[in-house]
Amino acid sequence: MNLTSNYRSRDLVQRTAERLHKLASKIDGRLTFMEVCGTHTMAIAQFGIKELLPKTIRLVSGPGCPVCVTPNEYIDHAIGLAGLQNSIIVTFGDMMRVPGSSSSLERERSKGRDIRVVYSPLDILDIATKNPSKEVIFLSVGFETTTPTVAAIIKQVVKEGLDNISFLTANKLVPPALEALLNGKTKLDGFLLPGHVSTIIGGKAYLPIINKYKIPSSIAGFEPVDIMGAILELTKQAISGEAYLSIEYSRAVTMDGNTKAQRIMEEVFEPIDAKWRGIGTIEKSGLKIRDEYTNLDAALKFSVQVEETKEDKGCICGEILQGLKDPPECPLFGKRCTPKDPVGACMVSQEGTCAAWYKYRRVEHDR
C-alpha cells in the first residue's frame, strides 16, 4: 500500500465517520465549518465528504480560490494592457475565461490580442528573451503558495537586466481574509485551513486569529482521511469549547513554514489593502511590488484606459465565497452560468465552488 492509498483508506474514512456520528448527539444545534482552499472544495465534492457527515455538521466553502476572488477591475485592467501595441499578456489558463465587466481574456485573444497561456511563471523569461521588441506582461494572481515563485522571478528579471518584462499583480494573503470573515455576516464554528498555503506560511500565521476569536482550526491535507480527520478535530474542539490549531497535515506542514519562501516574498512584496471579488476591500490582504522593483509593476509602467467596472447583478459569487449561500441558490447556476459559458468566476476556475458543485453534485441538485 503506497502513501496515497493510506490516506484514501475506506476503512479509516468510515471509522472516522462513525466517530463523528457518535459525537453528533453532543452537538448543541448545528456546527458550521468552512474550508478555505479551492483544492479542499474540489476534494470534498469529489470524495462525497458531505454525505458522510451527520446532519448537525455543515461544511461551507470560503474564498479559497485565488482566481475566484480576483475582482472585475483587474480583468478589465489586463484587457486594457492587452490592447497596447507590441504587448504580450502571459497568464495561467484559469484566468482566460474569468469575466471582466464586458469581456474576458479569451474573447480578447479571439480578436487577435497576443495573450498566451503558460504552466509556469518561469516561461515568461523565455518569451521575453525571444521577443525583445515586445512588452511581456505577466498576470500574477495567487495566494502565498505561488507568490514566492513570482518574487524569485522578479529578482531574476532584475539580475538578467530584462527590461521588457512587467507584472500586473493581484496576489493575496489568506489570514487577513479569515479575520474579515469572522468580522462579517458569516457565522462559523471552525476553519478547515488550507494545506498548500500552510506549507509556506506555517501554522503560526493563524495563531493570532485563533487566539483573538477563539475559533477552532485545523490544517488538512487533500485526501479523504486528511479531511475527515480535520473535521473530527474541529468537532471535538467545538463540543469542548476549546479553540486551538491542529495540524492534520504534518507530513507537509510545520509551525514555522517555509522561511526561505517567506523571506523572498517579504523582500519583493509589501502588504496593501486589496479588493476581493464580491466581498470588498480587506485591510492588508494584498501584496504590491516594493518601491525598489516598481519599474516591473505594469500598473505603474503603462497608462491604459480601463472601462467602468460593471458586475452581473444576477451572480451571487460574493455570497458563495463568504459561505453565506450554496451554488444552487443562485438563479443562474446550471442555467445561464455553466463551466462552458460562465457568468461568475466561481464557475470558471477548477477550484471554484460552483464548478465543484456543478461537476460532482449537480445530479443530486437536479433530482
mmCIF file of C-alpha atoms in Angstrom:
data_model
loop_
_atom_site.group_PDB
_atom_site.id
_atom_site.type_symbol
_atom_site.label_atom_id
_atom_site.label_comp_id
_atom_site.label_asym_id
_atom_site.label_seq_id
_atom_site.Cartn_x
_atom_site.Cartn_y
_atom_site.Cartn_z
ATOM 1 C CA MET A 1 0.000 0.000 0.000
ATOM 2 C CA ASN A 2 1.512 3.361 -1.016
ATOM 3 C CA LEU A 3 1.270 6.619 0.903
ATOM 4 C CA THR A 4 -1.665 7.974 -1.104
ATOM 5 C CA SER A 5 -3.745 4.822 -0.662
ATOM 6 C CA ASN A 6 -3.171 5.044 3.106
ATOM 7 C CA TYR A 7 -4.903 8.415 3.093
ATOM 8 C CA ARG A 8 -7.715 7.106 0.896
ATOM 9 C CA SER A 9 -8.433 4.080 3.062
ATOM 10 C CA ARG A 10 -12.183 3.366 3.039
ATOM 11 C CA ASP A 11 -11.866 1.705 6.424
ATOM 12 C CA LEU A 12 -10.206 4.731 8.044
ATOM 13 C CA VAL A 13 -12.694 7.124 6.481
ATOM 14 C CA GLN A 14 -15.644 5.002 7.610
ATOM 15 C CA ARG A 15 -14.320 4.707 11.150
ATOM 16 C CA THR A 16 -13.856 8.478 11.345
ATOM 17 C CA ALA A 17 -17.391 8.983 10.040
ATOM 18 C CA GLU A 18 -18.720 6.643 12.740
ATOM 19 C CA ARG A 19 -16.881 8.617 15.427
ATOM 20 C CA LEU A 20 -18.389 11.841 14.084
ATOM 21 C CA HIS A 21 -21.890 10.376 14.188
ATOM 22 C CA LYS A 22 -21.362 9.288 17.812
ATOM 23 C CA LEU A 23 -20.259 12.823 18.688
ATOM 24 C CA ALA A 24 -23.310 14.274 16.945
ATOM 25 C CA SER A 25 -25.510 13.703 19.995
ATOM 26 C CA LYS A 26 -23.309 16.144 21.938
ATOM 27 C CA ILE A 27 -23.692 18.925 19.381
ATOM 28 C CA ASP A 28 -25.968 21.717 20.524
ATOM 29 C CA GLY A 29 -27.758 22.881 17.385
ATOM 30 C CA ARG A 30 -25.628 22.745 14.259
ATOM 31 C CA LEU A 31 -21.922 23.301 13.630
ATOM 32 C CA THR A 32 -20.732 25.138 10.521
ATOM 33 C CA PHE A 33 -17.153 24.657 9.388
ATOM 34 C CA MET A 34 -15.582 26.472 6.442
ATOM 35 C CA GLU A 35 -12.870 25.172 4.148
ATOM 36 C CA VAL A 36 -10.704 27.997 2.819
ATOM 37 C CA CYS A 37 -8.936 26.252 -0.035
ATOM 38 C CA GLY A 38 -10.154 25.591 -3.555
ATOM 39 C CA THR A 39 -8.404 22.227 -3.659
ATOM 40 C CA HIS A 40 -10.271 21.223 -0.491
ATOM 41 C CA THR A 41 -13.531 22.374 -2.075
ATOM 42 C CA MET A 42 -12.947 20.127 -5.079
ATOM 43 C CA ALA A 43 -11.758 17.176 -2.954
ATOM 44 C CA ILE A 44 -14.759 17.409 -0.601
ATOM 45 C CA ALA A 45 -17.092 17.299 -3.598
ATOM 46 C CA GLN A 46 -15.144 14.592 -5.431
ATOM 47 C CA PHE A 47 -14.954 12.217 -2.464
ATOM 48 C CA GLY A 48 -18.521 12.859 -1.273
ATOM 49 C CA ILE A 49 -17.342 14.023 2.158
ATOM 50 C CA LYS A 50 -20.538 15.938 2.933
ATOM 51 C CA GLU A 51 -22.620 12.792 2.515
ATOM 52 C CA LEU A 52 -20.600 11.102 5.283
ATOM 53 C CA LEU A 53 -21.283 13.768 7.899
ATOM 54 C CA PRO A 54 -24.106 13.874 10.462
ATOM 55 C CA LYS A 55 -26.839 16.414 9.728
ATOM 56 C CA THR A 56 -25.597 18.526 12.633
ATOM 57 C CA ILE A 57 -22.315 19.304 10.835
ATOM 58 C CA ARG A 58 -22.350 21.604 7.834
ATOM 59 C CA LEU A 59 -19.440 22.392 5.521
ATOM 60 C CA VAL A 60 -19.368 25.650 3.571
ATOM 61 C CA SER A 61 -16.802 26.939 1.100
ATOM 62 C CA GLY A 62 -14.886 30.152 1.627
ATOM 63 C CA PRO A 63 -12.708 32.440 -0.509
ATOM 64 C CA GLY A 64 -10.056 29.800 -1.117
ATOM 65 C CA CYS A 65 -9.742 30.140 -4.883
ATOM 66 C CA PRO A 66 -7.416 32.982 -5.993
ATOM 67 C CA VAL A 67 -8.950 33.203 -9.453
ATOM 68 C CA CYS A 68 -12.442 33.429 -7.951
ATOM 69 C CA VAL A 69 -11.611 36.338 -5.646
ATOM 70 C CA THR A 70 -9.886 38.393 -8.351
ATOM 71 C CA PRO A 71 -12.169 41.385 -8.982
ATOM 72 C CA ASN A 72 -13.596 42.543 -12.298
ATOM 73 C CA GLU A 73 -11.414 45.634 -12.458
ATOM 74 C CA TYR A 74 -8.255 43.512 -12.504
ATOM 75 C CA ILE A 75 -9.536 41.633 -15.558
ATOM 76 C CA ASP A 76 -10.547 44.949 -17.144
ATOM 77 C CA HIS A 77 -7.044 46.308 -16.495
ATOM 78 C CA ALA A 78 -5.450 43.205 -18.035
ATOM 79 C CA ILE A 79 -7.668 43.589 -21.103
ATOM 80 C CA GLY A 80 -6.595 47.221 -21.362
ATOM 81 C CA LEU A 81 -2.933 46.163 -21.292
ATOM 82 C CA ALA A 82 -3.634 43.543 -23.965
ATOM 83 C CA GLY A 83 -4.706 46.395 -26.226
ATOM 84 C CA LEU A 84 -1.300 48.076 -26.052
ATOM 85 C CA GLN A 85 0.780 47.928 -29.198
ATOM 86 C CA ASN A 86 3.528 45.273 -29.010
ATOM 87 C CA SER A 87 2.270 43.778 -25.737
ATOM 88 C CA ILE A 88 2.173 40.080 -24.881
ATOM 89 C CA ILE A 89 -0.060 39.099 -21.963
ATOM 90 C CA VAL A 90 1.047 35.924 -20.191
ATOM 91 C CA THR A 91 -1.302 34.129 -17.818
ATOM 92 C CA PHE A 92 -2.407 30.823 -16.358
ATOM 93 C CA GLY A 93 -5.242 29.015 -18.125
ATOM 94 C CA ASP A 94 -7.833 29.550 -15.377
ATOM 95 C CA MET A 95 -7.704 33.306 -15.914
ATOM 96 C CA MET A 96 -8.670 33.160 -19.582
ATOM 97 C CA ARG A 97 -12.425 32.823 -19.095
ATOM 98 C CA VAL A 98 -12.852 34.893 -15.935
ATOM 99 C CA PRO A 99 -15.409 37.551 -16.876
ATOM 100 C CA GLY A 100 -14.498 41.204 -16.697
ATOM 101 C CA SER A 101 -17.067 43.970 -16.985
ATOM 102 C CA SER A 102 -17.806 43.318 -20.659
ATOM 103 C CA SER A 103 -15.221 40.859 -21.967
ATOM 104 C CA SER A 104 -12.669 38.214 -20.982
ATOM 105 C CA LEU A 105 -9.093 37.419 -21.945
ATOM 106 C CA GLU A 106 -10.339 34.501 -24.032
ATOM 107 C CA ARG A 107 -12.610 36.763 -26.057
ATOM 108 C CA GLU A 108 -9.839 39.322 -26.490
ATOM 109 C CA ARG A 109 -7.482 36.648 -27.781
ATOM 110 C CA SER A 110 -10.090 35.628 -30.340
ATOM 111 C CA LYS A 111 -9.974 39.242 -31.573
ATOM 112 C CA GLY A 112 -6.253 38.930 -32.244
ATOM 113 C CA ARG A 113 -4.696 40.101 -28.966
ATOM 114 C CA ASP A 114 -1.443 38.328 -28.110
ATOM 115 C CA ILE A 115 -2.444 36.506 -24.921
ATOM 116 C CA ARG A 116 -0.536 33.357 -24.037
ATOM 117 C CA VAL A 117 -1.218 30.610 -21.508
ATOM 118 C CA VAL A 118 1.709 29.169 -19.548
ATOM 119 C CA TYR A 119 2.029 26.463 -16.912
ATOM 120 C CA SER A 120 4.911 28.115 -15.063
ATOM 121 C CA PRO A 121 5.764 31.790 -14.470
ATOM 122 C CA LEU A 122 9.328 30.875 -15.482
ATOM 123 C CA ASP A 123 8.107 30.708 -19.081
ATOM 124 C CA ILE A 124 7.932 34.495 -19.209
ATOM 125 C CA LEU A 125 11.739 34.676 -19.188
ATOM 126 C CA ASP A 126 11.912 32.634 -22.377
ATOM 127 C CA ILE A 127 9.078 34.585 -24.018
ATOM 128 C CA ALA A 128 10.737 37.921 -23.211
ATOM 129 C CA THR A 129 14.142 36.772 -24.473
ATOM 130 C CA LYS A 130 12.650 35.589 -27.777
ATOM 131 C CA ASN A 131 10.590 38.782 -28.181
ATOM 132 C CA PRO A 132 12.937 41.663 -27.242
ATOM 133 C CA SER A 133 10.804 44.262 -29.053
ATOM 134 C CA LYS A 134 7.640 43.226 -27.176
ATOM 135 C CA GLU A 135 6.415 44.158 -23.694
ATOM 136 C CA VAL A 136 5.735 40.911 -21.826
ATOM 137 C CA ILE A 137 3.216 41.361 -19.003
ATOM 138 C CA PHE A 138 2.579 38.523 -16.549
ATOM 139 C CA LEU A 139 -0.752 38.380 -14.723
ATOM 140 C CA SER A 140 0.336 37.479 -11.207
ATOM 141 C CA VAL A 141 -2.677 36.068 -9.371
ATOM 142 C CA GLY A 142 -2.407 33.749 -6.381
ATOM 143 C CA PHE A 143 -2.100 33.194 -2.650
ATOM 144 C CA GLU A 144 1.051 32.598 -0.617
ATOM 145 C CA THR A 145 1.587 29.254 -2.383
ATOM 146 C CA THR A 146 2.650 30.768 -5.712
ATOM 147 C CA THR A 147 3.826 34.238 -4.664
ATOM 148 C CA PRO A 148 7.382 33.174 -3.659
ATOM 149 C CA THR A 149 7.971 31.845 -7.185
ATOM 150 C CA VAL A 150 6.873 35.164 -8.678
ATOM 151 C CA ALA A 151 9.128 37.000 -6.223
ATOM 152 C CA ALA A 152 12.088 34.842 -7.262
ATOM 153 C CA ILE A 153 11.376 35.541 -10.937
ATOM 154 C CA ILE A 154 11.218 39.289 -10.295
ATOM 155 C CA LYS A 155 14.681 39.063 -8.745
ATOM 156 C CA GLN A 156 15.869 37.020 -11.733
ATOM 157 C CA VAL A 157 14.494 39.594 -14.186
ATOM 158 C CA VAL A 158 16.475 42.315 -12.415
ATOM 159 C CA LYS A 159 19.603 40.154 -12.366
ATOM 160 C CA GLU A 160 19.377 39.442 -16.105
ATOM 161 C CA GLY A 161 18.544 43.048 -16.942
ATOM 162 C CA LEU A 162 15.392 42.176 -18.894
ATOM 163 C CA ASP A 163 13.608 45.495 -19.321
ATOM 164 C CA ASN A 164 10.671 44.192 -21.366
ATOM 165 C CA ILE A 165 9.019 42.219 -18.536
ATOM 166 C CA SER A 166 6.488 43.559 -16.043
ATOM 167 C CA PHE A 167 3.885 42.155 -13.653
ATOM 168 C CA LEU A 168 0.248 43.077 -13.068
ATOM 169 C CA THR A 169 -0.211 41.815 -9.528
ATOM 170 C CA ALA A 170 -3.286 40.610 -7.659
ATOM 171 C CA ASN A 171 -1.527 38.384 -5.130
ATOM 172 C CA LYS A 172 -3.428 37.941 -1.893
ATOM 173 C CA LEU A 173 -2.928 36.781 1.694
ATOM 174 C CA VAL A 174 -5.163 34.223 3.417
ATOM 175 C CA PRO A 175 -5.018 35.188 7.146
ATOM 176 C CA PRO A 176 -6.500 38.711 6.688
ATOM 177 C CA ALA A 177 -9.394 37.171 4.733
ATOM 178 C CA LEU A 178 -10.118 34.771 7.605
ATOM 179 C CA GLU A 179 -10.330 37.683 10.022
ATOM 180 C CA ALA A 180 -12.608 39.600 7.648
ATOM 181 C CA LEU A 181 -14.953 36.597 7.504
ATOM 182 C CA LEU A 182 -15.106 36.409 11.289
ATOM 183 C CA ASN A 183 -15.991 40.106 11.409
ATOM 184 C CA GLY A 184 -18.669 39.717 8.735
ATOM 185 C CA LYS A 185 -22.068 38.058 8.371
ATOM 186 C CA THR A 186 -20.750 34.503 8.212
ATOM 187 C CA LYS A 187 -21.362 32.533 11.414
ATOM 188 C CA LEU A 188 -18.650 29.906 11.722
ATOM 189 C CA ASP A 189 -17.704 27.300 14.307
ATOM 190 C CA GLY A 190 -14.339 26.361 12.819
ATOM 191 C CA PHE A 191 -11.890 26.676 9.934
ATOM 192 C CA LEU A 192 -10.603 23.827 7.787
ATOM 193 C CA LEU A 193 -7.368 25.601 6.890
ATOM 194 C CA PRO A 194 -5.552 25.273 3.542
ATOM 195 C CA GLY A 195 -2.774 22.753 3.087
ATOM 196 C CA HIS A 196 -0.686 24.285 0.305
ATOM 197 C CA VAL A 197 -0.757 27.821 1.708
ATOM 198 C CA SER A 198 0.162 26.489 5.143
ATOM 199 C CA THR A 199 3.301 24.783 3.821
ATOM 200 C CA ILE A 200 4.560 28.304 3.069
ATOM 201 C CA ILE A 201 3.257 30.466 5.931
ATOM 202 C CA GLY A 202 3.285 27.757 8.623
ATOM 203 C CA GLY A 203 0.792 27.112 11.389
ATOM 204 C CA LYS A 204 1.953 30.067 13.471
ATOM 205 C CA ALA A 205 0.497 32.509 10.927
ATOM 206 C CA TYR A 206 -3.007 31.573 12.120
ATOM 207 C CA LEU A 207 -2.384 31.785 15.866
ATOM 208 C CA PRO A 208 -3.250 35.495 16.314
ATOM 209 C CA ILE A 209 -6.671 34.915 14.718
ATOM 210 C CA ILE A 210 -7.341 31.677 16.619
ATOM 211 C CA ASN A 211 -6.422 33.303 19.933
ATOM 212 C CA LYS A 212 -8.362 36.512 19.268
ATOM 213 C CA TYR A 213 -11.593 34.927 18.017
ATOM 214 C CA LYS A 214 -11.418 31.572 19.841
ATOM 215 C CA ILE A 215 -12.162 29.755 16.593
ATOM 216 C CA PRO A 216 -11.390 26.006 16.292
ATOM 217 C CA SER A 217 -8.911 25.460 13.452
ATOM 218 C CA SER A 218 -7.330 22.511 11.701
ATOM 219 C CA ILE A 219 -4.901 22.342 8.768
ATOM 220 C CA ALA A 220 -5.731 19.439 6.467
ATOM 221 C CA GLY A 221 -4.237 17.638 3.506
ATOM 222 C CA PHE A 222 -6.296 16.772 0.443
ATOM 223 C CA GLU A 223 -7.125 13.093 0.811
ATOM 224 C CA PRO A 224 -10.344 11.783 2.423
ATOM 225 C CA VAL A 225 -8.581 10.613 5.594
ATOM 226 C CA ASP A 226 -6.933 14.045 5.973
ATOM 227 C CA ILE A 227 -10.179 15.943 5.562
ATOM 228 C CA MET A 228 -12.305 13.668 7.746
ATOM 229 C CA GLY A 229 -9.634 13.745 10.460
ATOM 230 C CA ALA A 230 -9.622 17.541 10.423
ATOM 231 C CA ILE A 231 -13.427 17.681 10.640
ATOM 232 C CA LEU A 232 -13.336 15.281 13.598
ATOM 233 C CA GLU A 233 -10.754 17.501 15.298
ATOM 234 C CA LEU A 234 -12.852 20.638 14.704
ATOM 235 C CA THR A 235 -15.925 18.892 16.092
ATOM 236 C CA LYS A 236 -14.099 17.860 19.262
ATOM 237 C CA GLN A 237 -12.876 21.422 19.808
ATOM 238 C CA ALA A 238 -16.313 22.927 19.217
ATOM 239 C CA ILE A 239 -18.047 20.499 21.589
ATOM 240 C CA SER A 240 -15.474 21.021 24.347
ATOM 241 C CA GLY A 241 -15.480 24.801 23.907
ATOM 242 C CA GLU A 242 -11.782 24.820 23.081
ATOM 243 C CA ALA A 243 -10.047 26.669 20.244
ATOM 244 C CA TYR A 244 -6.550 25.811 19.116
ATOM 245 C CA LEU A 245 -4.617 24.885 15.984
ATOM 246 C CA SER A 246 -4.451 21.253 14.999
ATOM 247 C CA ILE A 247 -2.184 20.187 12.127
ATOM 248 C CA GLU A 248 -3.626 17.108 10.421
ATOM 249 C CA TYR A 249 -1.169 17.503 7.532
ATOM 250 C CA SER A 250 2.079 17.176 9.474
ATOM 251 C CA ARG A 251 3.771 15.327 6.606
ATOM 252 C CA ALA A 252 3.917 18.673 4.778
ATOM 253 C CA VAL A 253 3.140 21.494 7.227
ATOM 254 C CA THR A 254 5.176 22.791 10.173
ATOM 255 C CA MET A 255 4.548 25.627 12.595
ATOM 256 C CA ASP A 256 7.278 27.776 11.031
ATOM 257 C CA GLY A 257 6.506 27.015 7.394
ATOM 258 C CA ASN A 258 8.978 27.662 4.583
ATOM 259 C CA THR A 259 11.057 30.505 5.994
ATOM 260 C CA LYS A 260 13.092 30.910 2.797
ATOM 261 C CA ALA A 261 9.907 31.399 0.763
ATOM 262 C CA GLN A 262 8.567 33.834 3.362
ATOM 263 C CA ARG A 263 11.788 35.833 3.217
ATOM 264 C CA ILE A 264 11.829 36.240 -0.561
ATOM 265 C CA MET A 265 8.151 37.277 -0.527
ATOM 266 C CA GLU A 266 8.902 39.965 2.035
ATOM 267 C CA GLU A 267 11.914 41.194 0.056
ATOM 268 C CA VAL A 268 9.904 41.772 -3.125
ATOM 269 C CA PHE A 269 6.339 42.465 -1.928
ATOM 270 C CA GLU A 270 4.667 44.505 0.793
ATOM 271 C CA PRO A 271 1.078 44.264 2.136
ATOM 272 C CA ILE A 272 -1.640 46.619 0.883
ATOM 273 C CA ASP A 273 -5.406 46.846 1.228
ATOM 274 C CA ALA A 274 -6.948 44.763 -1.559
ATOM 275 C CA LYS A 275 -10.352 44.207 -3.101
ATOM 276 C CA TRP A 276 -11.790 40.685 -3.183
ATOM 277 C CA ARG A 277 -14.497 39.854 -5.710
ATOM 278 C CA GLY A 278 -17.931 40.045 -4.133
ATOM 279 C CA ILE A 279 -16.517 40.698 -0.665
ATOM 280 C CA GLY A 280 -14.972 44.150 -0.865
ATOM 281 C CA THR A 281 -11.714 45.643 0.358
ATOM 282 C CA ILE A 282 -9.867 43.748 3.094
ATOM 283 C CA GLU A 283 -7.145 45.552 5.014
ATOM 284 C CA LYS A 284 -3.572 44.404 4.318
ATOM 285 C CA SER A 285 -4.804 41.370 2.383
ATOM 286 C CA GLY A 286 -2.979 42.061 -0.879
ATOM 287 C CA LEU A 287 0.621 42.384 -1.995
ATOM 288 C CA LYS A 288 2.235 45.057 -4.118
ATOM 289 C CA ILE A 289 5.721 45.188 -5.581
ATOM 290 C CA ARG A 290 8.101 47.127 -3.336
ATOM 291 C CA ASP A 291 9.474 50.503 -4.444
ATOM 292 C CA GLU A 292 12.876 49.120 -5.453
ATOM 293 C CA TYR A 293 11.160 46.966 -8.093
ATOM 294 C CA THR A 294 8.476 49.419 -9.283
ATOM 295 C CA ASN A 295 9.921 49.510 -12.805
ATOM 296 C CA LEU A 296 8.473 45.980 -13.085
ATOM 297 C CA ASP A 297 4.987 46.997 -11.913
ATOM 298 C CA ALA A 298 2.791 47.020 -15.026
ATOM 299 C CA ALA A 299 0.164 49.172 -13.293
ATOM 300 C CA LEU A 300 2.777 51.945 -12.946
ATOM 301 C CA LYS A 301 4.742 51.277 -16.134
ATOM 302 C CA PHE A 302 1.784 51.593 -18.518
ATOM 303 C CA SER A 303 -1.110 54.025 -18.621
ATOM 304 C CA VAL A 304 -4.219 52.412 -20.057
ATOM 305 C CA GLN A 305 -7.855 53.376 -20.111
ATOM 306 C CA VAL A 306 -9.895 50.887 -18.108
ATOM 307 C CA GLU A 307 -13.649 50.732 -18.590
ATOM 308 C CA GLU A 308 -16.024 51.445 -15.736
ATOM 309 C CA THR A 309 -16.453 48.304 -13.676
ATOM 310 C CA LYS A 310 -19.783 46.506 -14.039
ATOM 311 C CA GLU A 311 -20.995 43.418 -12.182
ATOM 312 C CA ASP A 312 -23.631 40.931 -13.314
ATOM 313 C CA LYS A 313 -26.484 41.596 -10.896
ATOM 314 C CA GLY A 314 -27.731 38.015 -11.019
ATOM 315 C CA CYS A 315 -24.428 36.449 -9.913
ATOM 316 C CA ILE A 316 -24.106 35.695 -6.178
ATOM 317 C CA CYS A 317 -20.437 34.649 -6.315
ATOM 318 C CA GLY A 318 -19.621 37.061 -3.475
ATOM 319 C CA GLU A 319 -22.129 35.437 -1.125
ATOM 320 C CA ILE A 320 -20.911 31.970 -2.094
ATOM 321 C CA LEU A 321 -17.293 32.982 -1.412
ATOM 322 C CA GLN A 322 -18.341 34.050 2.090
ATOM 323 C CA GLY A 323 -20.167 30.796 2.776
ATOM 324 C CA LEU A 324 -23.487 32.630 3.017
ATOM 325 C CA LYS A 325 -25.111 30.682 0.180
ATOM 326 C CA ASP A 326 -24.610 27.466 -1.772
ATOM 327 C CA PRO A 327 -24.360 27.460 -5.602
ATOM 328 C CA PRO A 328 -27.887 26.061 -6.245
ATOM 329 C CA GLU A 329 -29.293 29.154 -4.515
ATOM 330 C CA CYS A 330 -28.002 31.250 -7.417
ATOM 331 C CA PRO A 331 -30.702 31.750 -10.085
ATOM 332 C CA LEU A 332 -28.038 31.470 -12.807
ATOM 333 C CA PHE A 333 -26.472 28.206 -11.608
ATOM 334 C CA GLY A 334 -26.648 25.453 -14.233
ATOM 335 C CA LYS A 335 -28.794 27.641 -16.457
ATOM 336 C CA ARG A 336 -27.177 30.823 -17.743
ATOM 337 C CA CYS A 337 -23.984 30.021 -15.830
ATOM 338 C CA THR A 338 -22.162 26.773 -16.678
ATOM 339 C CA PRO A 339 -18.474 25.801 -16.985
ATOM 340 C CA LYS A 340 -18.750 26.179 -20.773
ATOM 341 C CA ASP A 341 -20.262 29.647 -20.514
ATOM 342 C CA PRO A 342 -19.560 31.028 -17.012
ATOM 343 C CA VAL A 343 -21.089 34.231 -15.715
ATOM 344 C CA GLY A 344 -19.145 34.287 -12.445
ATOM 345 C CA ALA A 345 -15.560 33.441 -11.521
ATOM 346 C CA CYS A 346 -16.739 30.717 -9.103
ATOM 347 C CA MET A 347 -17.801 28.668 -12.143
ATOM 348 C CA VAL A 348 -14.613 29.305 -14.133
ATOM 349 C CA SER A 349 -11.779 28.002 -12.009
ATOM 350 C CA GLN A 350 -11.204 24.300 -11.444
ATOM 351 C CA GLU A 351 -11.095 25.212 -7.743
ATOM 352 C CA GLY A 352 -14.278 27.283 -7.789
ATOM 353 C CA THR A 353 -17.166 26.305 -5.521
ATOM 354 C CA CYS A 354 -19.730 26.489 -8.323
ATOM 355 C CA ALA A 355 -17.518 24.453 -10.663
ATOM 356 C CA ALA A 356 -17.059 21.766 -7.990
ATOM 357 C CA TRP A 357 -20.778 21.655 -7.222
ATOM 358 C CA TYR A 358 -21.676 21.531 -10.929
ATOM 359 C CA LYS A 359 -19.239 18.700 -11.630
ATOM 360 C CA TYR A 360 -19.916 16.469 -8.633
ATOM 361 C CA ARG A 361 -23.246 17.437 -7.052
ATOM 362 C CA ARG A 362 -25.459 18.737 -9.859
ATOM 363 C CA VAL A 363 -27.241 15.397 -10.297
ATOM 364 C CA GLU A 364 -28.217 15.482 -6.625
ATOM 365 C CA HIS A 365 -29.469 19.064 -7.046
ATOM 366 C CA ASP A 366 -31.476 18.210 -10.193
ATOM 367 C CA ARG A 367 -33.434 15.390 -8.541
#
